[in-house]
XYZ file of C-alpha atoms in Angstrom:
320
model
C 89.745 101.095 93.015
C 89.515 102.321 89.449
C 91.002 105.372 87.769
C 90.258 106.447 84.209
C 93.962 106.885 83.419
C 97.402 106.576 84.958
C 97.572 110.371 85.046
C 94.493 110.441 87.275
C 95.985 107.678 89.438
C 99.255 109.617 89.749
C 97.310 112.699 90.851
C 95.491 110.557 93.424
C 98.810 109.257 94.760
C 100.195 112.777 95.078
C 97.050 113.936 96.897
C 97.226 110.930 99.248
C 100.917 111.639 99.888
C 100.133 115.197 100.965
C 97.370 113.949 103.230
C 99.688 111.307 104.724
C 102.341 113.944 105.421
C 99.727 116.061 107.139
C 98.554 113.210 109.377
C 102.110 112.158 110.289
C 102.908 115.815 111.026
C 100.336 115.738 113.835
C 102.623 113.344 115.725
C 106.140 113.744 114.288
C 107.593 117.255 114.455
C 110.214 118.003 111.801
C 112.154 115.124 110.167
C 110.588 116.081 106.807
C 113.361 114.493 104.737
C 113.196 111.268 106.744
C 109.422 111.005 106.333
C 109.760 111.665 102.603
C 112.295 108.864 102.126
C 110.301 106.402 104.247
C 107.176 107.016 102.142
C 109.125 106.816 98.871
C 110.505 103.471 100.081
C 107.001 102.164 100.724
C 105.570 103.295 97.386
C 108.682 101.949 95.596
C 108.322 98.576 97.389
C 111.700 98.979 99.087
C 113.123 98.995 102.616
C 114.719 101.723 104.709
C 117.583 101.848 107.243
C 117.493 104.700 109.768
C 120.673 105.698 111.569
C 120.310 108.015 114.528
C 120.886 108.463 118.230
C 118.196 107.296 120.691
C 115.183 109.482 121.308
C 114.628 110.820 117.790
C 111.168 109.185 117.450
C 112.223 106.425 115.062
C 109.809 103.928 116.625
C 107.020 106.497 116.897
C 107.500 107.379 113.223
C 106.998 103.841 111.958
C 104.053 103.286 114.314
C 102.424 106.443 112.972
C 103.105 105.477 109.344
C 101.519 102.063 109.947
C 98.504 103.724 111.559
C 97.988 106.251 108.759
C 98.351 103.537 106.094
C 96.121 101.094 108.012
C 98.796 98.374 107.964
C 99.739 95.630 110.436
C 102.844 96.604 112.403
C 105.309 94.508 114.413
C 108.369 95.661 116.326
C 111.321 93.299 116.805
C 113.941 94.335 119.354
C 117.234 92.911 118.078
C 119.423 91.606 120.902
C 122.508 89.339 121.002
C 120.425 86.318 122.049
C 117.742 86.733 119.356
C 117.409 83.619 117.169
C 116.244 83.349 113.516
C 113.136 81.453 114.645
C 112.237 84.429 116.847
C 111.819 86.392 113.604
C 110.438 84.007 110.990
C 108.653 81.511 113.248
C 109.106 77.780 113.887
C 107.465 74.412 113.541
C 106.093 72.897 116.738
C 104.557 69.552 117.568
C 100.844 70.006 118.059
C 98.423 68.086 120.247
C 97.503 65.924 117.240
C 101.153 64.773 116.999
C 101.619 66.668 113.729
C 104.039 69.522 113.174
C 102.563 72.901 112.379
C 104.191 76.207 111.514
C 103.737 79.075 113.960
C 104.427 82.340 112.103
C 106.857 84.820 113.664
C 106.555 88.608 113.806
C 107.951 88.948 110.258
C 104.463 88.047 109.034
C 103.210 91.604 109.069
C 103.033 94.556 106.663
C 105.538 96.820 108.409
C 108.441 95.460 110.460
C 110.503 97.668 112.738
C 113.872 95.950 113.183
C 115.035 97.991 116.161
C 118.836 98.225 116.604
C 119.415 95.609 113.922
C 123.192 95.642 114.479
C 122.789 94.317 118.041
C 122.207 90.755 116.851
C 124.720 88.308 115.285
C 124.916 87.833 111.474
C 123.090 84.481 111.675
C 119.973 86.248 112.933
C 120.443 89.306 110.706
C 120.441 86.931 107.734
C 116.970 85.685 108.702
C 115.646 88.916 107.228
C 117.522 88.535 103.913
C 115.057 86.185 102.214
C 112.077 88.072 103.609
C 113.361 91.411 102.311
C 114.316 90.168 98.838
C 111.851 87.367 98.073
C 108.946 88.574 100.253
C 108.786 85.023 101.634
C 110.411 82.868 104.321
C 111.402 79.209 104.272
C 110.957 76.993 107.333
C 111.355 73.189 107.438
C 111.644 73.115 103.655
C 108.352 74.951 103.068
C 108.109 78.481 101.661
C 105.594 80.834 103.210
C 104.612 84.016 101.356
C 104.491 87.275 103.286
C 101.619 89.730 103.245
C 101.560 92.576 100.718
C 102.773 95.221 101.082
C 105.849 94.226 103.101
C 108.265 96.848 104.345
C 111.243 96.642 106.732
C 112.336 99.729 108.627
C 115.553 99.034 110.519
C 117.300 101.318 112.995
C 120.906 101.647 114.111
C 122.509 103.641 116.900
C 125.710 105.245 115.522
C 127.336 106.235 118.824
C 127.219 103.150 121.037
C 129.146 100.490 119.138
C 130.113 98.105 121.950
C 128.551 94.702 121.464
C 127.383 95.370 117.922
C 127.638 93.353 114.716
C 127.976 95.655 111.679
C 125.618 94.730 108.862
C 127.395 92.878 106.040
C 127.322 94.440 102.572
C 124.823 91.841 101.319
C 122.342 92.914 103.978
C 122.989 96.635 103.547
C 122.362 96.278 99.817
C 118.815 95.060 100.527
C 117.905 98.482 101.906
C 116.771 101.006 99.330
C 117.630 103.974 101.556
C 120.127 104.627 104.325
C 118.824 107.740 106.089
C 120.644 109.642 108.827
C 118.454 111.314 111.441
C 119.647 114.583 112.911
C 118.713 116.390 116.106
C 115.627 118.621 115.873
C 116.009 122.384 115.726
C 115.345 124.432 118.871
C 111.821 125.358 117.704
C 111.054 121.756 116.715
C 112.277 120.382 120.041
C 110.248 123.013 121.873
C 107.135 121.865 119.994
C 107.956 118.206 120.709
C 108.179 118.904 124.448
C 104.896 120.862 124.391
C 103.115 118.052 122.559
C 104.436 115.191 124.677
C 104.320 116.510 128.234
C 100.594 117.186 128.428
C 97.490 115.021 128.460
C 96.266 115.593 124.901
C 97.089 113.214 122.050
C 96.835 113.642 118.280
C 93.954 112.043 116.405
C 95.541 110.407 113.358
C 93.235 109.421 110.491
C 93.748 106.510 108.103
C 94.487 107.646 104.535
C 95.218 104.471 102.538
C 94.911 100.715 102.994
C 97.024 97.738 101.923
C 95.187 97.205 98.617
C 95.607 100.848 97.590
C 99.307 100.823 98.496
C 99.945 97.721 96.348
C 98.103 99.460 93.487
C 100.236 102.592 93.821
C 103.419 100.491 94.022
C 102.528 99.023 90.618
C 101.678 102.487 89.319
C 105.164 103.731 90.238
C 106.745 100.842 88.308
C 104.624 101.701 85.243
C 105.838 105.309 85.031
C 107.839 105.862 81.818
C 111.462 107.014 81.981
C 113.327 108.792 79.204
C 116.479 107.093 77.895
C 118.703 109.995 78.920
C 117.469 109.737 82.529
C 118.061 105.961 82.572
C 121.555 106.464 81.184
C 122.270 109.173 83.749
C 121.220 106.924 86.643
C 123.285 103.960 85.451
C 126.289 106.164 84.685
C 126.048 107.804 88.123
C 126.327 104.372 89.749
C 129.153 103.350 87.404
C 131.080 106.471 88.422
C 131.314 105.086 91.986
C 133.290 102.052 90.803
C 137.058 102.678 90.808
C 137.585 100.186 87.973
C 134.895 101.665 85.726
C 135.594 103.575 82.521
C 133.478 106.411 83.980
C 135.462 106.698 87.215
C 137.429 109.919 87.605
C 140.954 109.991 89.097
C 139.363 111.536 92.198
C 136.968 108.590 92.600
C 139.812 106.095 92.170
C 141.654 107.851 94.986
C 138.702 108.264 97.348
C 136.786 104.991 96.925
C 137.818 101.373 97.357
C 134.509 99.912 96.228
C 131.467 101.135 94.342
C 127.753 100.434 94.184
C 126.238 97.421 92.409
C 123.394 97.133 89.883
C 120.724 97.181 92.594
C 121.674 100.825 93.195
C 120.806 101.639 89.561
C 117.434 99.922 89.933
C 116.638 101.797 93.139
C 117.775 105.118 91.628
C 115.286 104.740 88.780
C 112.441 103.516 91.021
C 113.105 106.247 93.581
C 113.247 108.901 90.843
C 109.914 107.682 89.439
C 108.236 107.938 92.829
C 109.863 111.277 93.641
C 108.624 112.682 90.318
C 105.015 111.612 90.888
C 104.960 112.968 94.432
C 106.145 116.326 93.062
C 103.589 116.685 90.280
C 105.506 115.172 87.361
C 104.491 112.185 85.249
C 108.018 111.146 84.276
C 111.274 111.608 86.208
C 114.117 113.845 85.122
C 117.761 114.052 86.167
C 116.869 116.248 89.176
C 114.668 113.442 90.531
C 117.585 110.997 90.278
C 119.828 113.423 92.152
C 117.140 113.955 94.819
C 117.298 110.304 95.892
C 120.960 109.559 95.073
C 122.625 110.202 98.435
C 120.537 107.875 100.658
C 120.632 105.197 97.941
C 124.384 105.289 97.264
C 125.892 106.266 100.624
C 125.768 102.753 102.153
C 126.889 101.064 98.939
C 130.297 102.689 98.555
C 133.432 102.043 100.598
C 135.694 105.037 101.214
C 139.469 104.770 101.007
C 141.808 105.908 103.772
C 142.443 109.056 101.675
C 138.769 110.037 101.983
C 138.727 109.277 105.696
C 141.950 111.235 106.272
C 140.502 114.246 104.434
C 137.262 114.009 106.437
C 135.117 113.397 103.354
C 131.821 111.624 103.971
C 130.130 109.321 101.498
C 127.649 112.105 100.684
C 130.514 114.552 99.989
C 131.923 112.152 97.413
C 128.504 111.467 95.845
C 127.973 115.204 95.364
C 131.124 115.317 93.238
C 129.596 112.774 90.827
C 126.567 114.834 89.740
């Protein structure tokens, strides 16, 4: 795959993005913001956490994305008895009396970690190395994962009995934390029409693994003006109560702010958002467009914020 310039490659990525949205739209009705963030995560080489009640097509979405992008897909149902070896694999004694490694479901391009907070921290941590290093270690040997590698995890926000909240270290590995909402009346009507008959959508493949890896590198190569970089880093610094940029309001409403990984994801997300919207370099509006799902799971609200009914997104809006 060769393009005469990065501008031509960026145009090709934008055209592919529109085509991907069209193909996904044959199966998934509505959820435009969710689809946008999932695709930005993939092209930014990040991971995405989806929070929503059951029945909002989270599993169908990732299956459709994997189909359109021609990627291997594995679904892992997280349960209290799930073990780390059930995710990364294990060494077994073969017939030749030698140990050999049997890869687990994590050895795929797209992993759906369904209800990730249903399993204990020991098993949740099995994904940490895979998500950060794109590799897993078993019996002292490191095994590289396929490229691209993307984790889409889901959480159910209403049924919290028997759950293990994700620790901050694990949450920080996710580029985006996206909340799914109920469909509108018209969207739900269309969903019911499409899913209660005998016809099924014919989804076409748009990209393959090699092209996705190329576009991931393209996104990293996009130039960013100094003022945009400074804005992104300052926006993250404003979330930290002890920072020189923190306002009295932030010091009252937040107990803890976002770390440096948030700044990195803000810049990467802004780069990708700019390209997908016809620009060749991000501006401050692109940073703001991806700020809420990047920062919302990285800040800890104080009891003042909770008492006043302010969500993480409400506080982030005050920082722009």
